[in-house]
Amino acid sequence: MDPLILEGITVAPGTSVRAQLPALELADGTVVNLPLLLINGVRPGPRLYIGAGIHGDEVNSIALVTRALARVDPEQLTGSIVCVPVQQPLALQADHRLPLAQFLKSPLDQVPADAWTCFPGDANGNIAQVMAATLFRLITRCDYALDVHTPTRGGKYVPIAILPHHGLGPHAARAEDMAHALGTGWIMRGEHGMYISDGILCVEATRAGVPSLTFEIGEGGRLDIEFVEIGADCVLNLLRSLGMIGGEPVAPAQTHVMRDFLGIRAQHGGLLITEVALGQPVVRGQVLCRIFNVYGDEVEVVTAPEDGLFVRATTLSTVSRGERVATLGLV
Ligand SMILES: [Zn+2]
């Protein structure tokens, strides 16, 4: 087994290294480093990229990835792992989806502001594009990639593997195998929408020959130990299916494969009460949530426009007109 050599960092077989990769420089000269966790096994095998925290309020993703990898013994590992637990440190500092301080200072220069949408990135671009380019350099040194998220603050997902679009050939088919291997119980095989747009990490990585997928789980802006445990098990399931570690996968009782998300938006502002439990199947016409005005009057009853699965709840206590109050997965 050879040493793993990446960005000038050498990881001997059977060992792991925590390193800092310089990525950006701020006005006062502060260097923003990407934290790396590099694990090299003792037998040749796949190299897996695992990224989390590209959105700064998605802390469950950071916790579940590091919890999973704490259970990986480098002396038992086949292949190697390149983990970036915080893919956009400036956003984590802001405890916000985006690196807010830079965006408020120079909004025009900071568009696009979301590194997740900027792949394959641009080393001569703005903060988001430079960060995406740096991450892409790491991703394209790997055989597979997993990009872990939660919704942004105010949303909560069931554990769900989201595929890149199917038009990306055999690498997309491999990504679908990875989605089943994660064992989340929920797979989105979408036909349109944000998650399969050009520029999204897993789409561009898969296009570049690295089968990849997005894994969403739990709630933005808070740590939820139940979802951290479930997510860590899913990451370990993927390692098992790639033949990197031993042990039996934790299989879900059932796997729902869906074709689209249906976001439902409020017609009125007010206080939001959700009546359906996350993950429940719903039928057309079923009450999902109710909105009350500040006097306590019920101003809207939100019902399901179609049959579906309640895959993403809004956890904000209030909504304005036009804000999303629920998302259904359509089978
Ligand atoms: Zn995200």
Tab-separated table of C-alpha atoms and ligand atoms in Angstrom, residues 54-55 58 97 149-150 216, ligand 1:
chain	number	residue	atom	x	y	z
A	54	ILE	CA	-20.471	23.621	2.714
A	55	HIS	CA	-23.411	25.554	4.174
A	58	GLU	CA	-25.626	22.581	8.571
A	97	ARG	CA	-25.816	29.153	5.095
A	149	HIS	CA	-26.046	18.550	4.170
A	150	THR	CA	-29.018	19.406	6.306
A	216	GLU	CA	-29.540	15.551	3.358
B	1	ZN	ZN	-26.772	22.503	2.271
